[in-house]
mmCIF file of C-alpha atoms in Angstrom:
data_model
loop_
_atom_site.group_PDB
_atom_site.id
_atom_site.type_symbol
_atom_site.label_atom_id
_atom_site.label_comp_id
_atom_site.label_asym_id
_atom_site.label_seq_id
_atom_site.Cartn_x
_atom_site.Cartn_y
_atom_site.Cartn_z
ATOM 1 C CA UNK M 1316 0.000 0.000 0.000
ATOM 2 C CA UNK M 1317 1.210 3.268 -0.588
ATOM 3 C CA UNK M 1318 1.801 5.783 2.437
ATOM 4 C CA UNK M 1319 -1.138 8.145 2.336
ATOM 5 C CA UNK M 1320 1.012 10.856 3.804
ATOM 6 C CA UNK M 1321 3.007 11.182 0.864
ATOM 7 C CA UNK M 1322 2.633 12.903 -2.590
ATOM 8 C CA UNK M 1323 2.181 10.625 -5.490
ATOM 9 C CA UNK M 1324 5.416 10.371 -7.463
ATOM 10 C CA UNK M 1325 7.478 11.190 -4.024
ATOM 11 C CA UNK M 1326 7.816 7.361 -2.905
ATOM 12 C CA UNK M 1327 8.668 4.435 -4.734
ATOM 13 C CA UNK M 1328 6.509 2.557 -7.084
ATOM 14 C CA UNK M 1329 4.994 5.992 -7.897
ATOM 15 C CA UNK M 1330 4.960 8.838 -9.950
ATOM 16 C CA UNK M 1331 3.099 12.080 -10.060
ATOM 17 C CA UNK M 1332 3.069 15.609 -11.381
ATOM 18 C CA UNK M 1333 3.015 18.788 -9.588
ATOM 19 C CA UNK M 1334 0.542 20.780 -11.227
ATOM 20 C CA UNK M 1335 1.669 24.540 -9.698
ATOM 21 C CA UNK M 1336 5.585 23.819 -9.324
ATOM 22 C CA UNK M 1337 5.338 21.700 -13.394
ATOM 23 C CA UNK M 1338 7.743 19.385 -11.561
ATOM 24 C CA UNK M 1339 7.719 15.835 -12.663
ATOM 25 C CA UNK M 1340 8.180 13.244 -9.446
ATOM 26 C CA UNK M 1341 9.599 10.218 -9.990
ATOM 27 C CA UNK M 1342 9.756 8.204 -6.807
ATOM 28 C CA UNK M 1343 11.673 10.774 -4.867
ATOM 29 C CA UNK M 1344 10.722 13.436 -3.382
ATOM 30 C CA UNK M 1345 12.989 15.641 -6.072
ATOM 31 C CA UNK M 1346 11.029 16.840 -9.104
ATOM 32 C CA UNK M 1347 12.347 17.863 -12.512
ATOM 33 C CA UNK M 1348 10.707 20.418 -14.525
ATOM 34 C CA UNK M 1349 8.353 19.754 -17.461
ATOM 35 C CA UNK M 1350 8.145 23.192 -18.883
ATOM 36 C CA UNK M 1351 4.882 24.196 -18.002
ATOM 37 C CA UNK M 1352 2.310 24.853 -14.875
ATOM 38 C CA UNK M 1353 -1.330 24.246 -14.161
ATOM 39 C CA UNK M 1354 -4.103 26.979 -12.922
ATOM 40 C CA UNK M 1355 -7.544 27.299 -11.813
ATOM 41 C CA UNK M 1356 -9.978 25.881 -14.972
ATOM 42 C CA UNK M 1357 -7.114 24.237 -16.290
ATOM 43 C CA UNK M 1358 -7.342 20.255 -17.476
ATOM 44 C CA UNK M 1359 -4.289 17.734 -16.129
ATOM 45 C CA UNK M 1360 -4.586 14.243 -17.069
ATOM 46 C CA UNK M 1361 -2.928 11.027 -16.279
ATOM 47 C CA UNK M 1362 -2.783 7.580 -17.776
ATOM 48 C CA UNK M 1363 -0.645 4.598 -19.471
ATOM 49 C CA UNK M 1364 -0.066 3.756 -22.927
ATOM 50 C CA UNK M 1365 -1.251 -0.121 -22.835
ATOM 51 C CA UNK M 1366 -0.798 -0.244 -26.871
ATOM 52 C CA UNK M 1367 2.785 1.190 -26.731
ATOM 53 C CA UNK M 1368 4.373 -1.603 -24.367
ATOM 54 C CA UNK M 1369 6.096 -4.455 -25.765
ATOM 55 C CA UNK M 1370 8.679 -7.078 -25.062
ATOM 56 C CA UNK M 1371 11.368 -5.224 -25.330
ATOM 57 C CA UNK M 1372 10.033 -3.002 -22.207
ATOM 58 C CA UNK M 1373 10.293 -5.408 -20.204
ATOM 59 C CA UNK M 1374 8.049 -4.978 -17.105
ATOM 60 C CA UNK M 1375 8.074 -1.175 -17.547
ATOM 61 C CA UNK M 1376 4.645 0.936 -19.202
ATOM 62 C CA UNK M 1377 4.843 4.087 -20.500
ATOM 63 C CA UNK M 1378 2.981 6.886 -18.102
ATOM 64 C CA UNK M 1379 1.581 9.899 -19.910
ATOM 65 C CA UNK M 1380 0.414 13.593 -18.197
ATOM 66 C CA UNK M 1381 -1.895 15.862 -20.557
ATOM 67 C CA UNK M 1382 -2.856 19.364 -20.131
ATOM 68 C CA UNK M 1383 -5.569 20.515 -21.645
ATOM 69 C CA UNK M 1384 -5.807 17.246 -24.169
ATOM 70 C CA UNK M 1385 -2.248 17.590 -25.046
ATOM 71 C CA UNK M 1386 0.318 15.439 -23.671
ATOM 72 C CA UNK M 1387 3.166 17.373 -21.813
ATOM 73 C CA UNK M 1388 5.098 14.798 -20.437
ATOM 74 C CA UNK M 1389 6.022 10.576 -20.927
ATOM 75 C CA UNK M 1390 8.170 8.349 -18.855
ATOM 76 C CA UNK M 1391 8.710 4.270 -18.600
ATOM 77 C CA UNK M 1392 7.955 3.111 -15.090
ATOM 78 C CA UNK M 1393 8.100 0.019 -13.429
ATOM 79 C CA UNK M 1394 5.414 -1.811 -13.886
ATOM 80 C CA UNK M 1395 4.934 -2.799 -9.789
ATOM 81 C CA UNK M 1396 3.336 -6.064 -8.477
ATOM 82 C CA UNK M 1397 -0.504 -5.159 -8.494
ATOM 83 C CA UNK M 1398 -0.597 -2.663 -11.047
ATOM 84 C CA UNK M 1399 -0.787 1.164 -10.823
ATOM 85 C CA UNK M 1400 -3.770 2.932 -9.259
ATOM 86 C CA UNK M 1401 -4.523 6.399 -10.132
ATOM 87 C CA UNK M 1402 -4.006 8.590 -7.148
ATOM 88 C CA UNK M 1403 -4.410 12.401 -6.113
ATOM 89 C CA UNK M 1404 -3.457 14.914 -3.546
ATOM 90 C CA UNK M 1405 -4.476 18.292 -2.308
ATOM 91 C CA UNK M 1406 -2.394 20.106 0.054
ATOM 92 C CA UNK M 1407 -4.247 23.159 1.556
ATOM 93 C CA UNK M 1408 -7.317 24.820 1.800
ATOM 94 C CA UNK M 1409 -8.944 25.841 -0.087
ATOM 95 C CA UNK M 1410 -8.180 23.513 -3.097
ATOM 96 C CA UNK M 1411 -10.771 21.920 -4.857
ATOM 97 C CA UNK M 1412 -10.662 19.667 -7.869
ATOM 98 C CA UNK M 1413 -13.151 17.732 -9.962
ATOM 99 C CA UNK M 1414 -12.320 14.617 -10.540
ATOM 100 C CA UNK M 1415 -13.283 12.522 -13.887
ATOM 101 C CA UNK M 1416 -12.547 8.649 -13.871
ATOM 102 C CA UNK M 1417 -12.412 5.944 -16.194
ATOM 103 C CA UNK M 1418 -11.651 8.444 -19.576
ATOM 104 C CA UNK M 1419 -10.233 7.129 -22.761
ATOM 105 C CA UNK M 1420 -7.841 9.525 -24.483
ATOM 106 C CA UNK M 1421 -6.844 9.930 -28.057
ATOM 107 C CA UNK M 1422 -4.355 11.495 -29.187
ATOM 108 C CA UNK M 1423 -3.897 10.486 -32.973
ATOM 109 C CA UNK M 1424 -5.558 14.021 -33.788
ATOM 110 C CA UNK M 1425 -1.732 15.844 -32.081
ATOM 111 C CA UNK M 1426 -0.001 13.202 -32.817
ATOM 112 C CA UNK M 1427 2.918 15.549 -34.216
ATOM 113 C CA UNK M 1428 2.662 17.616 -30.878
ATOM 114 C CA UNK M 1429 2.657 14.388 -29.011
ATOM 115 C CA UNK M 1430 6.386 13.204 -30.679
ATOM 116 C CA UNK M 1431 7.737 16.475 -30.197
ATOM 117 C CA UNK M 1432 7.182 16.378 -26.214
ATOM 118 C CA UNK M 1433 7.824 13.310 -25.718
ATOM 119 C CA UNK M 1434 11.063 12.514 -23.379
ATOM 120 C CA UNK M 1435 11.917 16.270 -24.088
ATOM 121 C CA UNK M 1436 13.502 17.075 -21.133
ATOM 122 C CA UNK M 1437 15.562 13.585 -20.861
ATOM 123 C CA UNK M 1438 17.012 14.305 -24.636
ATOM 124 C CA UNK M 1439 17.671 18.122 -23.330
ATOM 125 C CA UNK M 1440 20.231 16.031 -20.861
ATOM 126 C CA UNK M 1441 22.266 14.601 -23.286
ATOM 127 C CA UNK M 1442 25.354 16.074 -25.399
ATOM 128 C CA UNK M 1443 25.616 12.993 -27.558
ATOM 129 C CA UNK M 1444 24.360 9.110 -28.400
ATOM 130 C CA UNK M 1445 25.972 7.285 -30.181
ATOM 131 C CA UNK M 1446 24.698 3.112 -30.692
ATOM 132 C CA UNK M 1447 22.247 3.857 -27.683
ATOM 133 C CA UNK M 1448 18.899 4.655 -27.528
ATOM 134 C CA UNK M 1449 16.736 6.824 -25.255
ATOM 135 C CA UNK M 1450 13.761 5.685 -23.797
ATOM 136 C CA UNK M 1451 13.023 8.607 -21.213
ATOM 137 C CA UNK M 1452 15.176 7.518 -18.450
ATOM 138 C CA UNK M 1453 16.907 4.191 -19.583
ATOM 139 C CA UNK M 1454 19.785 3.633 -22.135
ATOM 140 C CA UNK M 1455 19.853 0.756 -24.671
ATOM 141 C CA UNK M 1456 22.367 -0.488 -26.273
ATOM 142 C CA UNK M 1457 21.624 -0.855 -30.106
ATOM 143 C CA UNK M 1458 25.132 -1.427 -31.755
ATOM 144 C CA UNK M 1459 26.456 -4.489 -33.356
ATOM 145 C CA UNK M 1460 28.705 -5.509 -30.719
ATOM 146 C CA UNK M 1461 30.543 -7.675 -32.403
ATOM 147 C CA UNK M 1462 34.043 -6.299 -31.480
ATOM 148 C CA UNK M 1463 36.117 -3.382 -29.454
ATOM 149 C CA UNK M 1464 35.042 -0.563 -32.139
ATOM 150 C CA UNK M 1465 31.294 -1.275 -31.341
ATOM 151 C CA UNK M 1466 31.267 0.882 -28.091
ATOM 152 C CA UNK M 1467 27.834 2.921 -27.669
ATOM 153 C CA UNK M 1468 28.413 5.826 -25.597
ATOM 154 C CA UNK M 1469 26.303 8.140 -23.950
ATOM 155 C CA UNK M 1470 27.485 11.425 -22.302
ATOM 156 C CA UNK M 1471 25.571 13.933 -20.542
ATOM 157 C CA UNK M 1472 25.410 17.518 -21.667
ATOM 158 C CA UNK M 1473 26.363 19.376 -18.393
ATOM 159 C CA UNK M 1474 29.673 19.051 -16.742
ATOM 160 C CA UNK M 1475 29.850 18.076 -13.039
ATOM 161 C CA UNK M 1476 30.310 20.900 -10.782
ATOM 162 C CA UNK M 1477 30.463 21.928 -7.163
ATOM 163 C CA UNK M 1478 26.630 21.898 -6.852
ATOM 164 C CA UNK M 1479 25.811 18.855 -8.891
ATOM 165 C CA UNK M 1480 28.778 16.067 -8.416
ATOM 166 C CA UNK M 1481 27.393 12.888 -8.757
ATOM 167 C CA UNK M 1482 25.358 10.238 -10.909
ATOM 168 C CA UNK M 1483 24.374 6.928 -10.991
ATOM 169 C CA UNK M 1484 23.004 4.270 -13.335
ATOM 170 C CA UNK M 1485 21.108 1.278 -12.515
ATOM 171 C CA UNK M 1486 21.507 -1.905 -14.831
ATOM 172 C CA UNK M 1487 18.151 -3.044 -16.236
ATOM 173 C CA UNK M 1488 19.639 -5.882 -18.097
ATOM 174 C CA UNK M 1489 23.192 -6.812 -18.344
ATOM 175 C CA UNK M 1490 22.818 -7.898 -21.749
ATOM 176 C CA UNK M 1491 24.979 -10.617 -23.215
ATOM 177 C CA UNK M 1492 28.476 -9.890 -21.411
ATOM 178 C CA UNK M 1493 27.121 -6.574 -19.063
ATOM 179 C CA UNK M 1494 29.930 -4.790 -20.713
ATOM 180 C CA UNK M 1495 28.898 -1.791 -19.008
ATOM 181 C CA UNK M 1496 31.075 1.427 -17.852
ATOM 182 C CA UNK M 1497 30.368 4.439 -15.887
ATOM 183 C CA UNK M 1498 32.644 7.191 -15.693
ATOM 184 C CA UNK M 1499 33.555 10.847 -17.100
ATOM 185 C CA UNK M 1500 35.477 11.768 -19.903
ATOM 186 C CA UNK M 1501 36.504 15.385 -21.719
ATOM 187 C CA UNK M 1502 33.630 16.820 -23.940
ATOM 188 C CA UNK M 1503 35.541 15.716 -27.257
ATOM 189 C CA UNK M 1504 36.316 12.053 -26.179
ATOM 190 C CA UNK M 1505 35.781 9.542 -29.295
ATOM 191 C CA UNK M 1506 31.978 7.966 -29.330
ATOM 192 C CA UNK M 1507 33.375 4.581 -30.253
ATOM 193 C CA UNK M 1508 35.873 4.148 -26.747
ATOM 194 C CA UNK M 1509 34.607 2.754 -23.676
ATOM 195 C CA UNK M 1510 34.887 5.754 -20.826
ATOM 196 C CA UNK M 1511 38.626 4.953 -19.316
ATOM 197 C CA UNK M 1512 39.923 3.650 -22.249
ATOM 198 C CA UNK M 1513 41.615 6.936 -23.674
ATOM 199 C CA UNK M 1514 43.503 9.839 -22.439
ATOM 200 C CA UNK M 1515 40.889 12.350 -20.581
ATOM 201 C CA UNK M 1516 38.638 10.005 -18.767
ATOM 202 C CA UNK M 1517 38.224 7.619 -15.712
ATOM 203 C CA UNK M 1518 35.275 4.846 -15.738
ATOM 204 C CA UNK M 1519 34.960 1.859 -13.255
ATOM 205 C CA UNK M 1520 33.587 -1.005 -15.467
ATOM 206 C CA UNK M 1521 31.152 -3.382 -14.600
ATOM 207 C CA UNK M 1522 31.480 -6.959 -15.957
ATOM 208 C CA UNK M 1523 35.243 -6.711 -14.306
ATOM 209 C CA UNK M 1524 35.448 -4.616 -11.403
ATOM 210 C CA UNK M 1525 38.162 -2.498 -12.817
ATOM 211 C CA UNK M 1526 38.660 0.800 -13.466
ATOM 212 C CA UNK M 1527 40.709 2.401 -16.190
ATOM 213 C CA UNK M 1528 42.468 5.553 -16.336
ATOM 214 C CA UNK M 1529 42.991 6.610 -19.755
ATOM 215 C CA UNK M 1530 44.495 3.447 -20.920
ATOM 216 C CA UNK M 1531 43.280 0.011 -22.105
ATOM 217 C CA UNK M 1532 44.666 -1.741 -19.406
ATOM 218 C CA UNK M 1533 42.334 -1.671 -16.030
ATOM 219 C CA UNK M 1534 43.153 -1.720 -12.157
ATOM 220 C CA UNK M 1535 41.391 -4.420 -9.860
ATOM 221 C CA UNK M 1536 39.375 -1.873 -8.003
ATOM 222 C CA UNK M 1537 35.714 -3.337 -6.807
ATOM 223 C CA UNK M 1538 33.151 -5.726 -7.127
ATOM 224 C CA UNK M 1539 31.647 -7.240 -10.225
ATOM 225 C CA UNK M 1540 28.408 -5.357 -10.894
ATOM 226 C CA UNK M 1541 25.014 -7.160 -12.501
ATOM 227 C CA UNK M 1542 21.495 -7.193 -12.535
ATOM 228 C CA UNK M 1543 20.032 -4.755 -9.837
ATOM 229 C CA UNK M 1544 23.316 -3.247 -8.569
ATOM 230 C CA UNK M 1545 23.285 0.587 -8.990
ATOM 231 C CA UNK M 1546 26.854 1.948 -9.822
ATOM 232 C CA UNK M 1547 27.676 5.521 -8.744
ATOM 233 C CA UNK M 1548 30.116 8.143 -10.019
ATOM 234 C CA UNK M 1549 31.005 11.886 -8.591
ATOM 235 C CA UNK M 1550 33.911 13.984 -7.784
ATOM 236 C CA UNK M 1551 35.521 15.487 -4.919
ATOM 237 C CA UNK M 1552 36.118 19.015 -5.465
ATOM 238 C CA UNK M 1553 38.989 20.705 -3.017
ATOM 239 C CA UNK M 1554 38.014 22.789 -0.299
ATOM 240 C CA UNK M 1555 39.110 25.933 -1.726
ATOM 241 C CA UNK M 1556 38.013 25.218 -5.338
ATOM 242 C CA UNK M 1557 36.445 27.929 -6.990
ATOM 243 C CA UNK M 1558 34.581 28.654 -10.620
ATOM 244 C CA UNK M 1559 34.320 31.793 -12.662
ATOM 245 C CA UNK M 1560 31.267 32.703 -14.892
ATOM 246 C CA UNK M 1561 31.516 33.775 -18.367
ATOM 247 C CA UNK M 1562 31.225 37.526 -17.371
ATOM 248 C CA UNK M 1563 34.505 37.221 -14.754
ATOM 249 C CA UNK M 1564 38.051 37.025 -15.676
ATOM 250 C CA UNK M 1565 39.634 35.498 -12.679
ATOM 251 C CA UNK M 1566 41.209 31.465 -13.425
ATOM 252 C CA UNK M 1567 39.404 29.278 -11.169
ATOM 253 C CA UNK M 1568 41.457 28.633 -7.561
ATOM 254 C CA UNK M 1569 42.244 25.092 -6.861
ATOM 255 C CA UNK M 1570 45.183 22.890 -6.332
ATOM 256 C CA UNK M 1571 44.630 22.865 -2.509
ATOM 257 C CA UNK M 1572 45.424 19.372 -0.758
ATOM 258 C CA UNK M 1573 42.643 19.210 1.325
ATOM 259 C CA UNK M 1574 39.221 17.676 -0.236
ATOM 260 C CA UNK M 1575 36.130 18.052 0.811
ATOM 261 C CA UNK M 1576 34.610 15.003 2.711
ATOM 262 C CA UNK M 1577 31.921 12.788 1.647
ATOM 263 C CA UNK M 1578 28.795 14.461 1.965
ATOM 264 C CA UNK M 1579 26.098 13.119 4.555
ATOM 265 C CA UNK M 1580 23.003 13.425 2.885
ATOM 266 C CA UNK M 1581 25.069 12.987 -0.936
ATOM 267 C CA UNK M 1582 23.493 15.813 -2.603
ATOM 268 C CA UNK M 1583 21.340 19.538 -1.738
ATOM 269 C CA UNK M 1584 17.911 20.314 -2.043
ATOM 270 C CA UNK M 1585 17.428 22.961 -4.987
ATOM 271 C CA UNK M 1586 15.660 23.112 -8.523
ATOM 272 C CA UNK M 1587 17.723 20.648 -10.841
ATOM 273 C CA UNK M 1588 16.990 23.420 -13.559
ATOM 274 C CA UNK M 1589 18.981 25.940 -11.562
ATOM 275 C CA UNK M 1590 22.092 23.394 -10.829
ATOM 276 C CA UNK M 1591 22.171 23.058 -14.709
ATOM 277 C CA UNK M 1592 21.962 26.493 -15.698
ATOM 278 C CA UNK M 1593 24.782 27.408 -12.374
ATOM 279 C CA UNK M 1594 26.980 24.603 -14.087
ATOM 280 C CA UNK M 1595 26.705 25.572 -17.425
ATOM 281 C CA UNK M 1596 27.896 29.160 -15.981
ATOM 282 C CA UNK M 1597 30.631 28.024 -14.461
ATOM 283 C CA UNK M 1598 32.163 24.891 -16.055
ATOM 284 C CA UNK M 1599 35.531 26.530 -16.969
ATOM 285 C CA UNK M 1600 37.707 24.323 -15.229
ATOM 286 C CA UNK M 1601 41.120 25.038 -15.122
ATOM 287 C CA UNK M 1602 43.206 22.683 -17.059
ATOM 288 C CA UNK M 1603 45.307 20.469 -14.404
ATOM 289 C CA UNK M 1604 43.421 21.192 -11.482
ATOM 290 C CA UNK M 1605 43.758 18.133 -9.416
ATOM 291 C CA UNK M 1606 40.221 15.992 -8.134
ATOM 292 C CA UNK M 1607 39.266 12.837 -6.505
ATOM 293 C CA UNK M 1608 36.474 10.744 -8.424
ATOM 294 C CA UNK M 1609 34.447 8.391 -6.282
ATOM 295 C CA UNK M 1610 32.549 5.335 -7.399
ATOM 296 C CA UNK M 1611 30.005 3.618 -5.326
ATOM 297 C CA UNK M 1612 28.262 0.567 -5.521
ATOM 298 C CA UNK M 1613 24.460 -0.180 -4.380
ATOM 299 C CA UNK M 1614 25.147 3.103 -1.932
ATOM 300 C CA UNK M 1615 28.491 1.856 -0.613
ATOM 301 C CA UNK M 1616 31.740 3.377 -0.999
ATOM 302 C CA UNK M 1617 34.141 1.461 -3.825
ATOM 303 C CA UNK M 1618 37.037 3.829 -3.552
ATOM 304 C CA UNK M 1619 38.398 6.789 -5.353
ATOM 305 C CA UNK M 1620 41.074 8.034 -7.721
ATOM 306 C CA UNK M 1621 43.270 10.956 -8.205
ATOM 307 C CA UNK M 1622 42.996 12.544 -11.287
ATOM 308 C CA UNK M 1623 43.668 15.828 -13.096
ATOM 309 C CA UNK M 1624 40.739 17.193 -14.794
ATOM 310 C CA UNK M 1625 40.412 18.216 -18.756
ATOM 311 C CA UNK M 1626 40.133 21.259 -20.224
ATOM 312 C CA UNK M 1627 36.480 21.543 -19.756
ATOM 313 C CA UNK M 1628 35.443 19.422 -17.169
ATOM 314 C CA UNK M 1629 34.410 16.234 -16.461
ATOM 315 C CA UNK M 1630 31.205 14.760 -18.131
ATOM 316 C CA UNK M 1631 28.895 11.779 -17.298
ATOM 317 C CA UNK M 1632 29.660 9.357 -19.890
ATOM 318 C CA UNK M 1633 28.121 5.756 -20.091
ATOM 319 C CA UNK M 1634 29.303 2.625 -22.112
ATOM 320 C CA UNK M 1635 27.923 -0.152 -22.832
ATOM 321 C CA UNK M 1636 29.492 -3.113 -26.072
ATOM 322 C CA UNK M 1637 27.143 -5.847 -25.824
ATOM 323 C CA UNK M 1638 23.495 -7.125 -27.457
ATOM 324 C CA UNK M 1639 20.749 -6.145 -24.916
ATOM 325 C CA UNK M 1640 22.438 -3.730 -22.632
ATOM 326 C CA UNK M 1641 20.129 -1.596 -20.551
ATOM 327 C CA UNK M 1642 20.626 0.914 -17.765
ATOM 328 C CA UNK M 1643 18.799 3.452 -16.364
ATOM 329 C CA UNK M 1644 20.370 6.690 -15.405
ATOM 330 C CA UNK M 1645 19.755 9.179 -12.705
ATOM 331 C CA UNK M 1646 21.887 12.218 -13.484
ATOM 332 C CA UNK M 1647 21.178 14.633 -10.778
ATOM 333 C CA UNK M 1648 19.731 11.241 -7.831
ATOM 334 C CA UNK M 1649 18.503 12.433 -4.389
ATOM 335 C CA UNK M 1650 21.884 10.254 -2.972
ATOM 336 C CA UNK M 1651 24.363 12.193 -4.738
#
């Protein structure tokens, strides 16, 4: 049963949309915006898209939000055991509603407005794809891989900063050989290299436990990761580390020994929106500034690394080289 004193979309198994903030809520009680907001006389609908899952979903269904007819927002949830009920909250007086039940929506007559909102926001995310797919939060791997040169690698659009460090990924299926990798890399790294593989990256790869440093050659470092196991990447920024915005001239400070710890709750509250558009602002790293990067596994500690970071920054950059390959990505998670 799901906790009545808590929002749809802000516990597991759940998701819901916040019709004043236009936050989507995923399971977590962290939204994302979806570009628009609800007021009074306004329509918001909610439903699945029965016709649209298939096999290769898996146990996940497509969940759809409308406003006004038109569909705003899709993502692929879970399917949990029991189903999904619709569900509703209202939070102070004096908020009213009316509800309708049991409605059948069709959307062939927008169907070029639907395909242009769809997974907008996720695709907004991402610099590049290369041999992977996006299916609103999870990555597929759609290459040949046959051989090394049949890498598919996704990288994020938005360098890590101070105010957004970390990421993780969750592996759906491990595909034939779960050659999986999560790391960072430079902006220009080649699309056909797993992440640690060439000069300007660090990635701790799954179906080994090792993680490379810009070479082909890996370090026993952790576990094995499967099925279920959530791998985590971030980076320890120094103490005294400091970024400029476009409109200052000052070099970023850094260098200093001392990094900062591990944080307790691994992460800040704050609009997503506004960590991107701070990072974007202020992703000038300074060429040889030294970092740790952290991996984690399942929420536990692996280890970290010393590294010097790129001209640029660091991105999130996902691999994956084998048939079936599926992961699904949290680039901003409450944890980190």
């Amino acid at each position: 049963r799901y906790p009545l004193d808590l929002l749809p979309g802000h516990g597991s198994d759940s998701i819901g949309l916040n019709a004043v903030e236009g936050k989507l809520y995923k399971g977590r009680p962290r939204g994302h915006s979806v570009g628009k907001t609800w007021q009074a006389g306004d329509r918001i609908g909610c439903g699945i898209k029965v016709e649209s899952i298939s096999a290769g979903n898996g146990a996940f269904v497509p969940v759809f939000f409308t406003k006004n007819g038109k569909e705003v927002v899709r993502h692929l949830l879970p399917y949990p055991p029991g189903g999904l009920f619709p569900a509703f909250a209202l939070q102070r007086a004096p908020e009213e509603v009316k509800l309708h039940m049991g409605l059948r929506w069709n959307s062939s007559s927008a169907e070029d407005d639907v395909a242009m909102s769809v997974d907008s926001e996720e695709k907004e995310e991402w610099h590049r794809l290369h041999d992977i797919r996006l299916n609103g939060q999870l990555l597929e791997y759609v290459g040949r891989g046959k051989s090394l040169v049949d890498v598919g690698l996704a990288q994020a659009k938005t360098a890590l900063c101070t105010r957004s460090h970390y990421f993780e990924i969750e592996i759906i299926d491990p595909g034939n050989n779960c050659y999986i990798a999560i790391g960072l890399a430079r902006k220009d790294y080649p699309k056909d290299r797993h992440p640690g593989w060439n000069k300007g990256s660090i990635a701790y790869h799954a179906d080994d436990g090792k993680v490379f440093m810009g070479s082909g050659t890996g370090d026993p470092f952790g576990p094995r990761c499967n099925k279920g196991d959530i791998m985590g990447c971030g980076v320890l920024f120094p103490r005294d580390y400091e970024l400029r915005s476009d409109s200052e001239e000052e070099e970023p400070l850094g260098g200093g020994e001392q990094y900062g710890d591990l944080p307790l709750g691994w992460g800040e509250d704050g609009d997503s929106g506004e960590d991107e558009e701070y990072c974007q602002a202020a992703n000038l790293h300074k060429q040889g500034d030294k970092v740790q990067v952290f991996f984690t596994r399942n929420g536990k500690l692996i280890g970290k690394k010393d590294v010097c970071l790129p001209k640029g920054g660091f991105y999130p950059t996902i691999g994956m080289m084998s048939s079936q390959e599926k992961v699904r990505v949290e680039l901003r998670p409450l944890s980190g």
